[in-house]
Amino acid sequence: MAGRNGRTVRDLRRANRTAVLQRLYFDGPLSRFALGPATGLSSGSVSNVVADLLADGLVEEAGSVDSDGGRPRTLLRVAPGSGHMIGVDVGETRVRVELFDLTLTELARVERPLAVQRYEVEVIVDHIRQGIAEVLDTAGLAPERLLGVGIGVPGIVERTPDRGALVHGQTIGWDAVPLEALLRTGTPLPDTVPYFIDNGAKTLGQAEMWFGAGRGAHNAVVVLIGSGVGASLVTPEVEQGRAVEWGHLTVRVRGRRCRCGALGCLEAYAGAESLLARWREEGGRGQDGTDEESALTAMLAAAYPPGDGEADPVALAVLEETAEYLGAGLSDLINLFQPERILIGGWAGLALGARFLPAVRRHAMSYALRHPAGRVTVELGRLGPDAVTVGAAILPLADFFARGGRRPDPAPESPLPAWHAVLQERAPR
């Protein structure tokens, strides 16, 4: 029966279960007594919900704590083995597949390096399919026990009612690729296990906002610097995060040709692929055929050799120029969105930031307007190069929370409304 606000008793129970699960997940272990003020539920509602979650195996006891003059209070926590998710990072140098338990502890992983310019759709699809099968086999987990598979991809993701998620990845030659439908063909997963596909910068941002350097922020930008450049914007109006094509802002009129085809994009100066190309073009010691991550490590070592080694002046000049381009690009984000935090992630962003973060900050402040520049901090992300897969795994986790800890129905509707709702709430406090 629906109430005046249209909510049924089932909706209320699901919302109560969601509230208790989220607080135990992010703030637990907690006692039943502490869950009342943490969730806003009455003691009776907390007792009923906890009894249901214990019966379902989603919550378990985790010791006790002394009370004020009474009996010790039993502590509760989310049971790690009560759910499993897979996170996939479709990067531009490798495909990484990781299996997690409900507390996002990694249980297994597979990485498939990508040859230069090998972004063929079928190659990527096969890597994902095989990676899913391999991590499940390694952990001895039946596919039916998965809550879902989250996938972070380069490009714009469009959701359609008939073809599922379509990926528009202009820089890698993908034009409306029906990735979700392709994965359903020959997949090791049953139809009841949903896929959640989103932009990789957005999944990186979600991970940092939930578990990393973004916790507690209400207005933040998380940037991803790898082969290319992207960003995710989180504001009170778009708390679930929104991917923005930051790498394709024009930073130099009639400048270098970007992979997207335009001239002067930030990505043409700050992305790892272009950075390494500039080093080679200007006479540096970069070698063709080396994978990008190893090549960037070599470039940094050439610019800053250990001991009394002679620095490569070309590498140093290109890197210092790149720091200024990144700072100028960040100033655009500061002026446009006035965030309280900017976080830099991605494998190349973390490598460059370890050496050039002070310089990037200095250039960002010099190019930005004084007022918003004085209110923002620029830091590195805390979750490392695996943050995209963690963020991807959050998508099925958020959907699970939104269902009150219930698994998807045998014939689920589009998963977007469910996980969108929990991401919008920004569960961590």
Short mmCIF file of C-alpha atoms in Angstrom, two decimals:
data_model
loop_
_atom_site.label_atom_id
_atom_site.label_comp_id
_atom_site.label_asym_id
_atom_site.label_seq_id
_atom_site.Cartn_x
_atom_site.Cartn_y
_atom_site.Cartn_z
CA MET A 1 0.00 0.00 0.00
CA ALA A 2 1.33 3.44 -0.93
CA GLY A 3 1.29 6.38 1.44
CA ARG A 4 0.50 9.99 0.61
CA ASN A 5 4.00 10.53 -0.71
CA GLY A 6 3.71 7.51 -3.00
CA ARG A 7 6.11 5.36 -0.97
CA THR A 8 5.04 1.83 -0.17
CA VAL A 9 5.88 -0.19 2.94
CA ARG A 10 8.37 -2.09 0.78
CA ASP A 11 10.03 1.19 -0.20
CA LEU A 12 10.30 2.20 3.46
CA ARG A 13 11.85 -1.12 4.47
CA ARG A 14 14.34 -0.90 1.63
CA ALA A 15 15.28 2.67 2.62
CA ASN A 16 15.75 1.62 6.25
CA ARG A 17 17.96 -1.31 5.25
CA THR A 18 19.98 0.99 2.99
CA ALA A 19 20.49 3.50 5.81
CA VAL A 20 21.71 0.84 8.27
CA LEU A 21 23.96 -0.88 5.71
CA GLN A 22 25.60 2.38 4.67
CA ARG A 23 26.33 3.50 8.22
CA LEU A 24 27.76 0.11 9.17
CA TYR A 25 29.79 0.08 5.97
CA PHE A 26 31.39 3.50 6.37
CA ASP A 27 31.33 4.02 10.14
CA GLY A 28 31.17 0.50 11.61
CA PRO A 29 31.50 -1.46 13.70
CA LEU A 30 28.56 0.13 15.51
CA SER A 31 26.13 -1.03 18.18
CA ARG A 32 22.36 -1.03 17.72
CA PHE A 33 22.25 1.85 20.19
CA ALA A 34 24.66 3.93 18.07
CA LEU A 35 22.83 3.12 14.84
CA GLY A 36 19.74 5.03 15.99
CA PRO A 37 21.21 8.55 15.94
CA ALA A 38 23.51 7.63 13.03
CA THR A 39 20.58 6.71 10.78
CA GLY A 40 17.73 8.74 12.28
CA LEU A 41 15.69 5.56 12.81
CA SER A 42 13.86 4.58 15.97
CA SER A 43 15.30 1.88 18.21
CA GLY A 44 12.50 -0.45 17.15
CA SER A 45 13.20 0.09 13.47
CA VAL A 46 16.92 -0.44 13.99
CA SER A 47 16.25 -3.72 15.83
CA ASN A 48 13.97 -4.99 13.07
CA VAL A 49 16.36 -4.02 10.28
CA VAL A 50 19.38 -5.50 12.04
CA ALA A 51 17.50 -8.76 12.63
CA ASP A 52 16.69 -8.95 8.91
CA LEU A 53 20.28 -8.19 7.88
CA LEU A 54 21.66 -10.76 10.32
CA ALA A 55 19.24 -13.36 8.98
CA ASP A 56 20.33 -12.54 5.41
CA GLY A 57 23.99 -12.91 6.34
CA LEU A 58 24.80 -9.31 5.36
CA VAL A 59 25.74 -8.23 8.87
CA GLU A 60 27.76 -10.05 11.54
CA GLU A 61 28.75 -9.47 15.14
CA ALA A 62 32.15 -7.90 15.73
CA GLY A 63 32.77 -7.97 19.47
CA SER A 64 31.27 -5.73 22.13
CA VAL A 65 31.78 -2.40 23.84
CA ASP A 66 31.05 -1.36 27.42
CA SER A 67 27.95 0.72 28.04
CA ASP A 68 27.28 3.27 30.78
CA GLY A 69 26.43 1.02 33.70
CA GLY A 70 24.58 -1.57 31.67
CA ARG A 71 25.41 -4.74 29.78
CA PRO A 72 28.08 -4.58 27.08
CA ARG A 73 26.67 -3.59 23.69
CA THR A 74 27.24 -5.92 20.76
CA LEU A 75 29.03 -4.33 17.81
CA LEU A 76 27.92 -5.05 14.26
CA ARG A 77 29.67 -4.80 10.92
CA VAL A 78 29.02 -5.64 7.28
CA ALA A 79 30.01 -9.24 6.50
CA PRO A 80 32.82 -9.06 3.88
CA GLY A 81 31.91 -12.33 2.17
CA SER A 82 28.23 -11.50 1.76
CA GLY A 83 28.75 -9.91 -1.64
CA HIS A 84 31.32 -9.63 -4.42
CA MET A 85 31.91 -7.12 -7.22
CA ILE A 86 34.23 -6.91 -10.21
CA GLY A 87 35.84 -3.64 -11.24
CA VAL A 88 37.33 -3.20 -14.73
CA ASP A 89 39.61 -0.40 -15.92
CA VAL A 90 39.70 -0.19 -19.70
CA GLY A 91 42.79 1.97 -19.86
CA GLU A 92 44.79 3.03 -22.85
CA THR A 93 47.81 0.91 -21.95
CA ARG A 94 46.16 -2.10 -20.30
CA VAL A 95 42.88 -3.67 -19.23
CA ARG A 96 42.79 -4.36 -15.50
CA VAL A 97 40.14 -6.65 -13.94
CA GLU A 98 39.83 -6.99 -10.16
CA LEU A 99 37.50 -9.04 -7.94
CA PHE A 100 36.51 -7.54 -4.58
CA ASP A 101 34.51 -8.66 -1.58
CA LEU A 102 31.81 -6.42 -0.13
CA THR A 103 34.36 -4.35 1.83
CA LEU A 104 36.36 -3.76 -1.37
CA THR A 105 39.20 -6.03 -0.31
CA GLU A 106 40.89 -7.32 -3.47
CA LEU A 107 40.58 -11.08 -3.93
CA ALA A 108 42.04 -11.54 -7.41
CA ARG A 109 43.29 -9.50 -10.36
CA VAL A 110 44.24 -9.85 -14.00
CA GLU A 111 46.05 -7.36 -16.23
CA ARG A 112 46.21 -7.47 -20.01
CA PRO A 113 48.73 -5.03 -21.55
CA LEU A 114 47.62 -3.39 -24.78
CA ALA A 115 49.97 -3.05 -27.72
CA VAL A 116 50.44 0.48 -29.02
CA GLN A 117 47.34 1.68 -30.90
CA ARG A 118 45.54 -1.64 -30.33
CA TYR A 119 42.14 -0.44 -29.25
CA GLU A 120 40.20 -2.88 -31.44
CA VAL A 121 36.81 -3.38 -29.86
CA GLU A 122 36.89 -7.17 -30.02
CA VAL A 123 40.34 -7.25 -28.40
CA ILE A 124 39.08 -5.18 -25.46
CA VAL A 125 35.89 -7.23 -25.16
CA ASP A 126 37.87 -10.48 -25.13
CA HIS A 127 40.23 -9.13 -22.46
CA ILE A 128 37.27 -8.22 -20.26
CA ARG A 129 35.48 -11.54 -20.77
CA GLN A 130 38.63 -13.58 -20.13
CA GLY A 131 39.62 -11.41 -17.17
CA ILE A 132 36.22 -11.89 -15.53
CA ALA A 133 36.42 -15.65 -15.98
CA GLU A 134 39.98 -15.77 -14.66
CA VAL A 135 39.43 -13.78 -11.46
CA LEU A 136 36.33 -15.83 -10.66
CA ASP A 137 38.28 -19.03 -11.21
CA THR A 138 41.20 -17.81 -9.09
CA ALA A 139 38.89 -17.01 -6.18
CA GLY A 140 36.72 -20.10 -6.68
CA LEU A 141 33.62 -17.90 -6.87
CA ALA A 142 30.49 -18.87 -8.77
CA PRO A 143 29.42 -16.17 -11.28
CA GLU A 144 25.91 -16.12 -9.78
CA ARG A 145 27.29 -14.71 -6.54
CA LEU A 146 28.40 -11.46 -8.16
CA LEU A 147 26.46 -8.30 -7.42
CA GLY A 148 27.63 -6.85 -10.72
CA VAL A 149 30.53 -5.76 -12.90
CA GLY A 150 31.55 -2.10 -13.04
CA ILE A 151 33.61 -0.90 -16.01
CA GLY A 152 35.47 2.39 -16.43
CA VAL A 153 36.13 3.34 -20.07
CA PRO A 154 37.82 6.22 -21.92
CA GLY A 155 35.20 8.36 -23.61
CA ILE A 156 31.60 9.45 -23.28
CA VAL A 157 29.03 6.85 -22.18
CA GLU A 158 25.49 7.04 -23.54
CA ARG A 159 22.75 4.85 -22.07
CA THR A 160 20.07 3.61 -24.44
CA PRO A 161 16.95 1.52 -23.69
CA ASP A 162 17.53 -0.98 -26.50
CA ARG A 163 21.34 -1.33 -26.82
CA GLY A 164 22.50 -0.66 -23.28
CA ALA A 165 25.62 1.43 -22.75
CA LEU A 166 27.25 2.91 -25.88
CA VAL A 167 30.81 4.23 -25.68
CA HIS A 168 31.93 7.21 -27.76
CA GLY A 169 35.74 7.15 -27.50
CA GLN A 170 36.88 9.50 -30.24
CA THR A 171 40.56 9.44 -29.25
CA ILE A 172 40.71 5.63 -29.48
CA GLY A 173 38.52 5.28 -32.56
CA TRP A 174 35.33 4.08 -30.83
CA ASP A 175 32.10 5.43 -32.29
CA ALA A 176 28.93 4.39 -30.45
CA VAL A 177 30.40 1.00 -29.49
CA PRO A 178 27.64 -1.14 -27.86
CA LEU A 179 30.01 -2.43 -25.19
CA GLU A 180 27.33 -3.78 -22.87
CA ALA A 181 25.61 -5.77 -25.63
CA LEU A 182 28.95 -7.13 -26.87
CA LEU A 183 29.89 -8.31 -23.38
CA ARG A 184 26.58 -10.13 -23.05
CA THR A 185 27.54 -12.25 -26.07
CA GLY A 186 29.75 -15.09 -24.94
CA THR A 187 30.06 -13.76 -21.40
CA PRO A 188 30.77 -16.14 -18.50
CA LEU A 189 28.07 -14.35 -16.48
CA PRO A 190 24.35 -15.11 -16.20
CA ASP A 191 21.88 -12.48 -17.41
CA THR A 192 20.95 -11.66 -13.81
CA VAL A 193 24.39 -10.13 -13.16
CA PRO A 194 24.26 -6.48 -14.28
CA TYR A 195 26.97 -4.44 -15.99
CA PHE A 196 27.57 -0.81 -14.95
CA ILE A 197 29.60 1.12 -17.53
CA ASP A 198 30.83 4.68 -16.99
CA ASN A 199 33.63 7.06 -17.86
CA GLY A 200 36.96 6.11 -16.24
CA ALA A 201 37.61 9.60 -14.89
CA LYS A 202 34.21 9.49 -13.22
CA THR A 203 34.88 6.13 -11.57
CA LEU A 204 38.26 7.44 -10.39
CA GLY A 205 36.48 10.45 -8.93
CA GLN A 206 33.90 8.27 -7.21
CA ALA A 207 36.63 6.18 -5.57
CA GLU A 208 38.49 9.23 -4.28
CA MET A 209 35.28 10.83 -2.99
CA TRP A 210 34.20 7.70 -1.12
CA PHE A 211 37.50 6.35 0.16
CA GLY A 212 40.34 8.71 -0.77
CA ALA A 213 41.41 12.32 -0.63
CA GLY A 214 37.95 13.62 -1.55
CA ARG A 215 36.15 12.44 1.60
CA GLY A 216 34.26 15.28 3.25
CA ALA A 217 34.41 17.60 0.24
CA HIS A 218 31.20 18.92 -1.28
CA ASN A 219 32.71 20.57 -4.35
CA ALA A 220 35.69 18.84 -5.95
CA VAL A 221 37.33 18.02 -9.26
CA VAL A 222 39.25 14.79 -9.71
CA VAL A 223 41.52 14.72 -12.76
CA LEU A 224 42.85 11.61 -14.47
CA ILE A 225 46.13 11.88 -16.35
CA GLY A 226 47.23 8.82 -18.27
CA SER A 227 47.81 8.46 -21.98
CA GLY A 228 45.09 11.06 -22.26
CA VAL A 229 43.52 13.54 -19.86
CA GLY A 230 40.07 13.64 -18.27
CA ALA A 231 38.26 14.90 -15.18
CA SER A 232 35.24 14.32 -12.98
CA LEU A 233 33.27 17.15 -11.39
CA VAL A 234 31.46 16.70 -8.07
CA THR A 235 29.25 19.54 -6.81
CA PRO A 236 26.09 19.75 -4.68
CA GLU A 237 24.13 19.80 -7.94
CA VAL A 238 25.86 16.73 -9.42
CA GLU A 239 26.90 14.78 -6.34
CA GLN A 240 27.06 11.51 -8.27
CA GLY A 241 29.83 13.10 -10.34
CA ARG A 242 29.95 14.13 -13.98
CA ALA A 243 32.71 13.37 -16.43
CA VAL A 244 34.02 16.44 -18.25
CA GLU A 245 36.27 16.37 -21.31
CA TRP A 246 38.88 18.56 -19.66
CA GLY A 247 41.65 17.19 -21.87
CA HIS A 248 40.03 18.77 -24.92
CA LEU A 249 39.98 22.35 -23.71
CA THR A 250 42.08 24.46 -26.06
CA VAL A 251 45.24 25.69 -24.32
CA ARG A 252 47.08 26.87 -27.43
CA VAL A 253 45.46 28.26 -30.57
CA ARG A 254 46.74 26.46 -33.68
CA GLY A 255 48.86 24.28 -31.41
CA ARG A 256 49.78 20.60 -31.60
CA ARG A 257 47.39 18.16 -33.22
CA CYS A 258 45.50 16.20 -30.57
CA ARG A 259 44.42 12.58 -30.92
CA CYS A 260 40.83 13.84 -31.21
CA GLY A 261 41.79 15.69 -34.40
CA ALA A 262 41.61 19.25 -33.02
CA LEU A 263 44.55 21.62 -32.55
CA GLY A 264 45.93 22.83 -29.23
CA CYS A 265 44.06 20.59 -26.75
CA LEU A 266 45.46 20.22 -23.24
CA GLU A 267 45.82 16.49 -23.92
CA ALA A 268 48.20 17.27 -26.77
CA TYR A 269 50.61 18.73 -24.21
CA ALA A 270 49.87 17.00 -20.90
CA GLY A 271 48.84 13.45 -21.81
CA ALA A 272 51.62 10.88 -21.46
CA GLU A 273 51.46 9.88 -25.11
CA SER A 274 51.98 13.44 -26.32
CA LEU A 275 54.51 14.27 -23.61
CA LEU A 276 56.73 11.38 -24.69
CA ALA A 277 56.28 12.29 -28.36
CA ARG A 278 57.45 15.85 -27.64
CA TRP A 279 60.54 14.49 -25.89
CA ARG A 280 61.44 12.41 -28.94
CA GLU A 281 60.63 15.17 -31.43
CA GLU A 282 62.90 17.64 -29.65
CA GLY A 283 65.88 15.30 -29.67
CA GLY A 284 65.52 13.52 -26.35
CA ARG A 285 66.59 9.96 -25.63
CA GLY A 286 63.10 8.47 -25.70
CA GLN A 287 62.84 5.13 -27.45
CA ASP A 288 60.02 4.02 -29.72
CA GLY A 289 58.41 0.69 -28.91
CA THR A 290 58.65 1.05 -25.10
CA ASP A 291 55.35 0.93 -23.23
CA GLU A 292 54.23 4.35 -22.03
CA GLU A 293 54.53 3.70 -18.30
CA SER A 294 58.13 2.50 -18.62
CA ALA A 295 58.95 5.31 -21.04
CA LEU A 296 57.62 8.00 -18.68
CA THR A 297 59.61 6.49 -15.81
CA ALA A 298 62.71 6.64 -18.02
CA MET A 299 61.98 10.25 -18.94
CA LEU A 300 61.70 11.29 -15.30
CA ALA A 301 64.93 9.45 -14.52
CA ALA A 302 66.63 11.20 -17.44
CA ALA A 303 65.50 14.61 -16.21
CA TYR A 304 66.46 13.85 -12.63
CA PRO A 305 69.25 11.25 -12.74
CA PRO A 306 70.36 9.71 -9.43
CA GLY A 307 73.65 10.74 -7.92
CA ASP A 308 75.92 12.87 -10.09
CA GLY A 309 74.45 11.73 -13.41
CA GLU A 310 74.01 14.23 -16.22
CA ALA A 311 70.43 15.41 -16.68
CA ASP A 312 68.77 15.29 -20.09
CA PRO A 313 68.02 19.00 -20.69
CA VAL A 314 65.34 18.21 -23.26
CA ALA A 315 63.45 15.91 -20.89
CA LEU A 316 63.67 18.50 -18.12
CA ALA A 317 62.46 21.33 -20.37
CA VAL A 318 59.50 19.29 -21.69
CA LEU A 319 58.48 18.21 -18.19
CA GLU A 320 58.67 21.75 -16.81
CA GLU A 321 56.60 23.03 -19.72
CA THR A 322 54.08 20.25 -19.11
CA ALA A 323 53.79 21.33 -15.46
CA GLU A 324 52.85 24.82 -16.66
CA TYR A 325 50.27 23.48 -19.13
CA LEU A 326 48.74 21.36 -16.38
CA GLY A 327 48.64 24.35 -14.05
CA ALA A 328 46.97 26.45 -16.72
CA GLY A 329 44.46 23.67 -17.32
CA LEU A 330 43.70 23.45 -13.61
CA SER A 331 43.16 27.21 -13.51
CA ASP A 332 40.33 26.77 -16.02
CA LEU A 333 38.69 24.25 -13.67
CA ILE A 334 39.18 26.64 -10.73
CA ASN A 335 37.65 29.60 -12.57
CA LEU A 336 34.76 27.60 -14.04
CA PHE A 337 33.72 25.47 -11.06
CA GLN A 338 35.35 27.06 -8.00
CA PRO A 339 36.04 23.71 -6.30
CA GLU A 340 37.32 23.40 -2.75
CA ARG A 341 39.62 20.53 -3.80
CA ILE A 342 41.35 19.37 -6.95
CA LEU A 343 42.78 15.86 -6.84
CA ILE A 344 45.27 14.54 -9.40
CA GLY A 345 45.20 10.83 -10.21
CA GLY A 346 45.89 8.37 -12.99
CA TRP A 347 49.18 6.53 -13.42
CA ALA A 348 50.85 9.44 -15.25
CA GLY A 349 49.32 12.06 -12.95
CA LEU A 350 50.69 10.34 -9.88
CA ALA A 351 54.13 9.89 -11.46
CA LEU A 352 54.33 13.52 -12.59
CA GLY A 353 52.77 14.84 -9.40
CA ALA A 354 55.35 13.15 -7.21
CA ARG A 355 57.96 15.44 -8.80
CA PHE A 356 56.06 18.46 -10.11
CA LEU A 357 53.07 19.02 -7.81
CA PRO A 358 54.50 22.23 -6.26
CA ALA A 359 55.16 23.65 -9.73
CA VAL A 360 51.70 22.65 -10.98
CA ARG A 361 50.13 24.33 -7.94
CA ARG A 362 52.16 27.49 -8.48
CA HIS A 363 51.15 27.78 -12.14
CA ALA A 364 47.49 27.03 -11.36
CA MET A 365 47.36 29.82 -8.77
CA SER A 366 49.10 32.28 -11.09
CA TYR A 367 46.66 31.69 -13.96
CA ALA A 368 43.45 31.49 -11.86
CA LEU A 369 41.38 34.31 -10.43
CA ARG A 370 42.57 35.23 -6.94
CA HIS A 371 39.34 34.59 -5.04
CA PRO A 372 38.63 31.00 -6.17
CA ALA A 373 42.36 30.25 -6.19
CA GLY A 374 42.58 31.22 -2.55
CA ARG A 375 39.87 28.72 -1.60
CA VAL A 376 41.13 25.59 -3.39
CA THR A 377 43.70 22.95 -2.51
CA VAL A 378 45.50 20.89 -5.15
CA GLU A 379 46.62 17.45 -3.99
CA LEU A 380 47.42 13.99 -5.30
CA GLY A 381 44.83 11.24 -5.06
CA ARG A 382 45.40 8.69 -2.31
CA LEU A 383 44.21 5.48 -3.90
CA GLY A 384 47.03 4.88 -6.37
CA PRO A 385 46.83 3.58 -9.93
CA ASP A 386 44.07 1.06 -9.03
CA ALA A 387 41.55 3.79 -8.23
CA VAL A 388 39.61 3.38 -11.50
CA THR A 389 38.89 -0.29 -10.80
CA VAL A 390 37.89 0.52 -7.20
CA GLY A 391 35.55 3.24 -8.48
CA ALA A 392 34.12 0.89 -11.08
CA ALA A 393 33.39 -1.69 -8.37
CA ILE A 394 31.58 1.01 -6.38
CA LEU A 395 28.88 1.14 -9.08
CA PRO A 396 27.42 -2.33 -8.35
CA LEU A 397 28.06 -1.74 -4.63
CA ALA A 398 25.98 1.45 -4.71
CA ASP A 399 23.23 -0.40 -6.57
CA PHE A 400 23.29 -3.10 -3.89
CA PHE A 401 22.92 -0.46 -1.18
CA ALA A 402 20.07 1.22 -3.05
CA ARG A 403 18.21 -2.11 -3.13
CA GLY A 404 18.58 -2.40 0.61
CA GLY A 405 21.03 -5.26 0.31
CA ARG A 406 18.85 -7.22 -2.09
CA ARG A 407 20.29 -8.78 -5.20
CA PRO A 408 18.96 -7.71 -8.62
CA ASP A 409 15.67 -9.21 -9.74
CA PRO A 410 15.85 -12.02 -12.32
CA ALA A 411 14.83 -9.54 -15.03
CA PRO A 412 16.21 -6.24 -13.71
CA GLU A 413 15.28 -2.90 -15.13
CA SER A 414 18.01 -0.46 -16.09
CA PRO A 415 20.37 -0.27 -13.09
CA LEU A 416 20.92 3.46 -13.54
CA PRO A 417 18.25 4.79 -11.14
CA ALA A 418 19.32 2.53 -8.25
CA TRP A 419 23.05 3.19 -8.15
CA HIS A 420 22.56 6.80 -9.24
CA ALA A 421 20.50 7.42 -6.10
CA VAL A 422 23.12 6.15 -3.67
CA LEU A 423 26.00 7.87 -5.44
CA GLN A 424 23.99 11.08 -5.26
CA GLU A 425 23.67 10.72 -1.50
CA ARG A 426 27.49 10.54 -1.20
CA ALA A 427 27.21 7.93 1.56
CA PRO A 428 30.51 8.64 3.40
CA ARG A 429 30.38 11.31 6.09
#
